[in-house]
Every structure is written in structure tokens, then in C-alpha cells.
Amino acid sequence: MKKNTIIFFVAGVIGVIGIGALTLDYHRSQAAQPDEQQQVSAEVVTQAVEQRSLANTISTFGDVLPARTLGVSSAYPAQITNLLVIQGQMVKKGSPLAVIASDPAARLIYEQAQSAAKLSRAELDRTRELLRLQLATQSQLDAAQKAFDDAQAALATQQNLGGVASATLRAPADGIVTALTVAQGDRIAAAAPIMQLGVVGSLKVLLGIDPSDRQRVKIGAAVTIAALADVAETLQGTVTDVQDAIDPKTQLSNVVVKIDGADRRFVPGMRVRADIAAEQRKAFAVQRQAVLNDEKGAYLFQVAQAKAHRVDVQTVIDNRGLLGVTGNIDPHAPVVVVGNYELQDGMAVREASR
């Protein structure tokens, strides 16, 4: 009986010791959990916030055109005997463009005018000699002088009307042949267009925008232009005109942008894309990925004393990679741009190594 009592007593002591140990471990784990929660933090990348003037961007497409176009024509009926250029060819001022032959009837009249001018010259010289010999009067000399002047004027007129057998048309300025309306051998009427020459001293870009955006684009607004083949190749231009009429082909409003014609990366006929800086407004500039949205609206996180703080914002400017926002933003606290999706208001953060 004594032996059983001793066994039960020992078993009870062991049980009490085990329960006490389990209770102590539980309280230790409960005490450690708050410390571990305080040590949890999110790794983020931040960026300084800056308040400045930003512009909304209107993205569009268009074509490069010569800023000025000249027409090349003949002042008289003629035939194209030799066409010396092709469409798209660059020409220098004074370069030959085409050789034309005048109409046979016009050449006949010109030759008659030449004969009349030659005769009037001889008559004038004879009258001067007779006046020297006192065999003619001053009035006769004046009449001979007038006849000679009239004959010279008629000859010049017939020459301008195509009296010469052939003539060479030359480029009036440096440019590109943008259009040819005739072929070699064609007969043309007086003043009929032969070709168009785009002057390349300056170029323009014709951009199409939605008619509802017309009021947002102002003359003088900056435009960034890039070739479709290589968007990294950009050029800066300026809006010179916002046209009121709607293009019947595209149903868009045209915006004219002036660019430097000396930049040979852009040539007439090239298709380009462009970003127009529309209305401007002062706002806080942040990267697009810094702004999040939920059921309450747009917001971002700023970091102060190693903790993330939610700030509700309103997006007022959309400038592609940058957003202009307003709200209760601390201009001295950095904005989280990477790692903000996992953040909660008041959560501890640490800066990621860059």
C-alpha cells in the first residue's frame, strides 16, 4: 500500500511540473509576438516629390510637309522635250528641271519681231546720219527712235511668250520635287503646272487631333515629334496654327507644327507620332506607378519616420510617365514608387538598396 502511494505521489509531481513548463512556454511565446510584429517592415523604393508646372499630353500622328510649296510652269504653250528630274529628288536653286520647246506659231511671230527690230535699228542709224548731214529733222529722228523702242519691246514680249526654240526651266529655290504633273513629250498650255517644288529651308508637321481637344491646344505649345520607325529619335517643335475646319478625310482637326528643316532625320512625306503639351497647371510631379486607386479614390504613400502614411490625392495632369497630383502632400517627405502595393497606413518601411 505504501509503495502505490509513493508512485501516485511521484506521478502527480511530474504532472504538475509538466503543466507549469507548458504554461511558461505559452506566456513566453505570447510576450514575444508583439516584438516580432514590431520588427516586420516592407522594403520600398522612394523618390523626392516636387511641385512644378506640368502639361497634359495629347498623343497623335501626322505627316511631315514642306513649309512652303512653289509651282513650276511655262508662261506660254510648249512641249516637254526633256524632263530632268523625278518625284522626290532634291534640287538646288538654279538646277535645270526641264527643257521645253515653244509652239511653232509662237516661234514664227518671234522671228518676225526679230526682223522688225533689226529693220528699226538700221532705220534709226540712217536717220541719225541724215540728221548729221542736215538732211533730216529732229522730229524724224525722234520718230525713228520710237519705232526702234517699240520693236525692241515687241521682241522681248514675243520672247517671253515662247518665241525661242527651246528654254530650260530652273529651280527657283532649294527644295524637293514633291509632285510631277507631266511626262516627257506632253504638250502643255500656258501657266499649266508642270511640277511642285517643296522648299526645304523649313518643314512643318500636320497633326490630326480630336475636334474636342482644339481648345486645349494653344499656339506656341511645345511638341515632341518622333519617327514611327525609331521613337528614340525625337525632335522639338512648336504649334504655329490650330485649324478650325475639320479634315473631311480623317474627321480630325489639323494642328500645324513648325520644325527645323536642317534636321535631315525628318523629310517630307515621313509619317510621325507626336506628343502635344496641352494646358499647363502647377501640381506635385510623381511617377505614374506611385499613384494607386481603391474604392475611396486615388492615393499614394509618403514615408516619415520610417513609416508609410497614406495620402489621398487628385490627378489633375497626365503627362505619360509623370502624373500631376494635388492633395495634402508633404513636400519634404519622399513618395513610395516601388513596393507600395503591399503597404498599409502606418506600416514600417525600410529603403531598398539601389
PDB file of N, CA, C and O in Angstrom, residues 247-288:
ATOM      1  N   ASP A 247     -10.949  68.095 -91.211  1.00  0.00           N
ATOM      2  CA  ASP A 247     -10.472  67.418 -92.406  1.00  0.00           C
ATOM      3  C   ASP A 247     -11.523  66.386 -92.837  1.00  0.00           C
ATOM      4  O   ASP A 247     -11.845  65.468 -92.075  1.00  0.00           O
ATOM      5  N   PRO A 248     -12.071  66.499 -94.067  1.00  0.00           N
ATOM      6  CA  PRO A 248     -13.133  65.561 -94.474  1.00  0.00           C
ATOM      7  C   PRO A 248     -12.655  64.119 -94.596  1.00  0.00           C
ATOM      8  O   PRO A 248     -13.453  63.191 -94.493  1.00  0.00           O
ATOM      9  N   LYS A 249     -11.350  63.915 -94.805  1.00  0.00           N
ATOM     10  CA  LYS A 249     -10.834  62.549 -94.942  1.00  0.00           C
ATOM     11  C   LYS A 249     -10.677  61.866 -93.589  1.00  0.00           C
ATOM     12  O   LYS A 249     -11.006  60.687 -93.434  1.00  0.00           O
ATOM     13  N   THR A 250     -10.154  62.594 -92.606  1.00  0.00           N
ATOM     14  CA  THR A 250      -9.852  61.987 -91.299  1.00  0.00           C
ATOM     15  C   THR A 250     -10.875  62.331 -90.228  1.00  0.00           C
ATOM     16  O   THR A 250     -10.890  61.699 -89.173  1.00  0.00           O
ATOM     17  N   GLN A 251     -11.712  63.359 -90.464  1.00  0.00           N
ATOM     18  CA  GLN A 251     -12.669  63.861 -89.477  1.00  0.00           C
ATOM     19  C   GLN A 251     -11.954  64.364 -88.220  1.00  0.00           C
ATOM     20  O   GLN A 251     -12.500  64.321 -87.117  1.00  0.00           O
ATOM     21  N   LEU A 252     -10.725  64.849 -88.389  1.00  0.00           N
ATOM     22  CA  LEU A 252      -9.940  65.397 -87.296  1.00  0.00           C
ATOM     23  C   LEU A 252      -9.634  66.865 -87.563  1.00  0.00           C
ATOM     24  O   LEU A 252      -9.718  67.343 -88.694  1.00  0.00           O
ATOM     25  N   SER A 253      -9.278  67.587 -86.507  1.00  0.00           N
ATOM     26  CA  SER A 253      -8.800  68.963 -86.652  1.00  0.00           C
ATOM     27  C   SER A 253      -7.287  68.927 -86.830  1.00  0.00           C
ATOM     28  O   SER A 253      -6.589  68.166 -86.146  1.00  0.00           O
ATOM     29  N   ASN A 254      -6.794  69.752 -87.738  1.00  0.00           N
ATOM     30  CA  ASN A 254      -5.368  69.755 -88.035  1.00  0.00           C
ATOM     31  C   ASN A 254      -4.631  70.787 -87.190  1.00  0.00           C
ATOM     32  O   ASN A 254      -5.092  71.922 -87.027  1.00  0.00           O
ATOM     33  N   VAL A 255      -3.480  70.379 -86.679  1.00  0.00           N
ATOM     34  CA  VAL A 255      -2.571  71.252 -85.937  1.00  0.00           C
ATOM     35  C   VAL A 255      -1.272  71.335 -86.719  1.00  0.00           C
ATOM     36  O   VAL A 255      -0.694  70.303 -87.090  1.00  0.00           O
ATOM     37  N   VAL A 256      -0.816  72.554 -86.993  1.00  0.00           N
ATOM     38  CA  VAL A 256       0.404  72.768 -87.765  1.00  0.00           C
ATOM     39  C   VAL A 256       1.557  73.039 -86.807  1.00  0.00           C
ATOM     40  O   VAL A 256       1.466  73.908 -85.942  1.00  0.00           O
ATOM     41  N   VAL A 257       2.636  72.282 -86.973  1.00  0.00           N
ATOM     42  CA  VAL A 257       3.815  72.404 -86.113  1.00  0.00           C
ATOM     43  C   VAL A 257       5.018  72.731 -86.984  1.00  0.00           C
ATOM     44  O   VAL A 257       5.268  72.050 -87.984  1.00  0.00           O
ATOM     45  N   LYS A 258       5.755  73.757 -86.632  1.00  0.00           N
ATOM     46  CA  LYS A 258       6.946  74.138 -87.384  1.00  0.00           C
ATOM     47  C   LYS A 258       8.160  73.442 -86.782  1.00  0.00           C
ATOM     48  O   LYS A 258       8.348  73.423 -85.573  1.00  0.00           O
ATOM     49  N   ILE A 259       9.012  72.860 -87.664  1.00  0.00           N
ATOM     50  CA  ILE A 259      10.250  72.214 -87.222  1.00  0.00           C
ATOM     51  C   ILE A 259      11.396  72.700 -88.096  1.00  0.00           C
ATOM     52  O   ILE A 259      11.196  73.314 -89.138  1.00  0.00           O
ATOM     53  N   ASP A 260      12.607  72.402 -87.654  1.00  0.00           N
ATOM     54  CA  ASP A 260      13.805  72.835 -88.361  1.00  0.00           C
ATOM     55  C   ASP A 260      14.036  71.945 -89.576  1.00  0.00           C
ATOM     56  O   ASP A 260      14.203  70.732 -89.458  1.00  0.00           O
ATOM     57  N   GLY A 261      14.066  72.558 -90.762  1.00  0.00           N
ATOM     58  CA  GLY A 261      14.277  71.786 -91.975  1.00  0.00           C
ATOM     59  C   GLY A 261      15.698  71.290 -92.144  1.00  0.00           C
ATOM     60  O   GLY A 261      15.962  70.432 -92.982  1.00  0.00           O
ATOM     61  N   ALA A 262      16.653  71.824 -91.341  1.00  0.00           N
ATOM     62  CA  ALA A 262      18.042  71.389 -91.464  1.00  0.00           C
ATOM     63  C   ALA A 262      18.261  70.000 -90.872  1.00  0.00           C
ATOM     64  O   ALA A 262      19.277  69.366 -91.141  1.00  0.00           O
ATOM     65  N   ASP A 263      17.332  69.530 -90.040  1.00  0.00           N
ATOM     66  CA  ASP A 263      17.449  68.197 -89.444  1.00  0.00           C
ATOM     67  C   ASP A 263      17.011  67.170 -90.476  1.00  0.00           C
ATOM     68  O   ASP A 263      15.821  66.993 -90.742  1.00  0.00           O
ATOM     69  N   ARG A 264      17.962  66.472 -91.087  1.00  0.00           N
ATOM     70  CA  ARG A 264      17.671  65.559 -92.185  1.00  0.00           C
ATOM     71  C   ARG A 264      17.089  64.224 -91.720  1.00  0.00           C
ATOM     72  O   ARG A 264      16.818  63.344 -92.538  1.00  0.00           O
ATOM     73  N   ARG A 265      16.875  64.044 -90.413  1.00  0.00           N
ATOM     74  CA  ARG A 265      16.206  62.837 -89.951  1.00  0.00           C
ATOM     75  C   ARG A 265      14.731  62.851 -90.341  1.00  0.00           C
ATOM     76  O   ARG A 265      14.083  61.810 -90.409  1.00  0.00           O
ATOM     77  N   PHE A 266      14.195  64.045 -90.578  1.00  0.00           N
ATOM     78  CA  PHE A 266      12.787  64.183 -90.929  1.00  0.00           C
ATOM     79  C   PHE A 266      12.698  64.834 -92.308  1.00  0.00           C
ATOM     80  O   PHE A 266      13.227  65.924 -92.523  1.00  0.00           O
ATOM     81  N   VAL A 267      12.039  64.153 -93.236  1.00  0.00           N
ATOM     82  CA  VAL A 267      11.939  64.625 -94.618  1.00  0.00           C
ATOM     83  C   VAL A 267      10.472  64.632 -95.022  1.00  0.00           C
ATOM     84  O   VAL A 267       9.638  63.925 -94.426  1.00  0.00           O
ATOM     85  N   PRO A 268      10.105  65.435 -96.037  1.00  0.00           N
ATOM     86  CA  PRO A 268       8.707  65.472 -96.487  1.00  0.00           C
ATOM     87  C   PRO A 268       8.186  64.096 -96.852  1.00  0.00           C
ATOM     88  O   PRO A 268       8.862  63.295 -97.480  1.00  0.00           O
ATOM     89  N   GLY A 269       6.947  63.829 -96.434  1.00  0.00           N
ATOM     90  CA  GLY A 269       6.316  62.540 -96.689  1.00  0.00           C
ATOM     91  C   GLY A 269       6.449  61.552 -95.556  1.00  0.00           C
ATOM     92  O   GLY A 269       5.771  60.514 -95.561  1.00  0.00           O
ATOM     93  N   MET A 270       7.305  61.841 -94.566  1.00  0.00           N
ATOM     94  CA  MET A 270       7.512  60.903 -93.459  1.00  0.00           C
ATOM     95  C   MET A 270       6.315  60.933 -92.504  1.00  0.00           C
ATOM     96  O   MET A 270       5.752  61.984 -92.212  1.00  0.00           O
ATOM     97  N   ARG A 271       5.935  59.747 -92.027  1.00  0.00           N
ATOM     98  CA  ARG A 271       4.863  59.604 -91.034  1.00  0.00           C
ATOM     99  C   ARG A 271       5.480  59.656 -89.642  1.00  0.00           C
ATOM    100  O   ARG A 271       6.485  58.977 -89.375  1.00  0.00           O
ATOM    101  N   VAL A 272       4.891  60.452 -88.742  1.00  0.00           N
ATOM    102  CA  VAL A 272       5.462  60.630 -87.407  1.00  0.00           C
ATOM    103  C   VAL A 272       4.359  60.541 -86.354  1.00  0.00           C
ATOM    104  O   VAL A 272       3.166  60.642 -86.659  1.00  0.00           O
ATOM    105  N   ARG A 273       4.779  60.359 -85.121  1.00  0.00           N
ATOM    106  CA  ARG A 273       3.889  60.485 -83.971  1.00  0.00           C
ATOM    107  C   ARG A 273       4.356  61.673 -83.149  1.00  0.00           C
ATOM    108  O   ARG A 273       5.535  62.050 -83.186  1.00  0.00           O
ATOM    109  N   ALA A 274       3.461  62.262 -82.385  1.00  0.00           N
ATOM    110  CA  ALA A 274       3.799  63.483 -81.660  1.00  0.00           C
ATOM    111  C   ALA A 274       3.049  63.542 -80.339  1.00  0.00           C
ATOM    112  O   ALA A 274       1.945  63.000 -80.199  1.00  0.00           O
ATOM    113  N   ASP A 275       3.673  64.217 -79.376  1.00  0.00           N
ATOM    114  CA  ASP A 275       3.063  64.495 -78.075  1.00  0.00           C
ATOM    115  C   ASP A 275       2.967  66.006 -77.922  1.00  0.00           C
ATOM    116  O   ASP A 275       3.991  66.701 -77.870  1.00  0.00           O
ATOM    117  N   ILE A 276       1.732  66.505 -77.852  1.00  0.00           N
ATOM    118  CA  ILE A 276       1.496  67.945 -77.735  1.00  0.00           C
ATOM    119  C   ILE A 276       1.283  68.288 -76.272  1.00  0.00           C
ATOM    120  O   ILE A 276       0.472  67.662 -75.584  1.00  0.00           O
ATOM    121  N   ALA A 277       2.024  69.299 -75.789  1.00  0.00           N
ATOM    122  CA  ALA A 277       1.842  69.779 -74.415  1.00  0.00           C
ATOM    123  C   ALA A 277       0.627  70.699 -74.392  1.00  0.00           C
ATOM    124  O   ALA A 277       0.673  71.817 -74.905  1.00  0.00           O
ATOM    125  N   ALA A 278      -0.475  70.210 -73.815  1.00  0.00           N
ATOM    126  CA  ALA A 278      -1.710  70.982 -73.788  1.00  0.00           C
ATOM    127  C   ALA A 278      -1.719  71.924 -72.573  1.00  0.00           C
ATOM    128  O   ALA A 278      -0.677  72.436 -72.178  1.00  0.00           O
ATOM    129  N   GLU A 279      -2.903  72.115 -71.944  1.00  0.00           N
ATOM    130  CA  GLU A 279      -2.986  73.086 -70.850  1.00  0.00           C
ATOM    131  C   GLU A 279      -2.033  72.735 -69.713  1.00  0.00           C
ATOM    132  O   GLU A 279      -1.809  71.571 -69.407  1.00  0.00           O
ATOM    133  N   GLN A 280      -1.462  73.771 -69.105  1.00  0.00           N
ATOM    134  CA  GLN A 280      -0.499  73.600 -68.023  1.00  0.00           C
ATOM    135  C   GLN A 280      -1.127  73.930 -66.671  1.00  0.00           C
ATOM    136  O   GLN A 280      -2.039  74.753 -66.583  1.00  0.00           O
ATOM    137  N   ARG A 281      -0.587  73.283 -65.622  1.00  0.00           N
ATOM    138  CA  ARG A 281      -1.079  73.522 -64.265  1.00  0.00           C
ATOM    139  C   ARG A 281       0.023  73.170 -63.276  1.00  0.00           C
ATOM    140  O   ARG A 281       0.814  72.260 -63.524  1.00  0.00           O
ATOM    141  N   LYS A 282       0.067  73.874 -62.166  1.00  0.00           N
ATOM    142  CA  LYS A 282       1.054  73.592 -61.139  1.00  0.00           C
ATOM    143  C   LYS A 282       0.550  72.470 -60.245  1.00  0.00           C
ATOM    144  O   LYS A 282      -0.575  72.518 -59.738  1.00  0.00           O
ATOM    145  N   ALA A 283       1.371  71.434 -60.070  1.00  0.00           N
ATOM    146  CA  ALA A 283       0.976  70.276 -59.279  1.00  0.00           C
ATOM    147  C   ALA A 283       2.231  69.563 -58.796  1.00  0.00           C
ATOM    148  O   ALA A 283       3.350  69.892 -59.197  1.00  0.00           O
ATOM    149  N   PHE A 284       2.033  68.563 -57.921  1.00  0.00           N
ATOM    150  CA  PHE A 284       3.144  67.724 -57.467  1.00  0.00           C
ATOM    151  C   PHE A 284       3.404  66.653 -58.520  1.00  0.00           C
ATOM    152  O   PHE A 284       2.494  65.914 -58.900  1.00  0.00           O
ATOM    153  N   ALA A 285       4.648  66.587 -58.997  1.00  0.00           N
ATOM    154  CA  ALA A 285       5.018  65.629 -60.035  1.00  0.00           C
ATOM    155  C   ALA A 285       5.478  64.325 -59.390  1.00  0.00           C
ATOM    156  O   ALA A 285       6.422  64.321 -58.594  1.00  0.00           O
ATOM    157  N   VAL A 286       4.800  63.226 -59.711  1.00  0.00           N
ATOM    158  CA  VAL A 286       5.165  61.905 -59.198  1.00  0.00           C
ATOM    159  C   VAL A 286       5.133  60.920 -60.359  1.00  0.00           C
ATOM    160  O   VAL A 286       4.453  61.137 -61.365  1.00  0.00           O
ATOM    161  N   GLN A 287       5.848  59.822 -60.203  1.00  0.00           N
ATOM    162  CA  GLN A 287       5.807  58.782 -61.224  1.00  0.00           C
ATOM    163  C   GLN A 287       4.434  58.112 -61.225  1.00  0.00           C
ATOM    164  O   GLN A 287       3.748  58.030 -60.202  1.00  0.00           O
ATOM    165  N   ARG A 288       4.064  57.629 -62.405  1.00  0.00           N
ATOM    166  CA  ARG A 288       2.727  57.050 -62.563  1.00  0.00           C
ATOM    167  C   ARG A 288       2.491  55.891 -61.600  1.00  0.00           C
ATOM    168  O   ARG A 288       1.403  55.754 -61.019  1.00  0.00           O
TER     169      ARG A 288
END
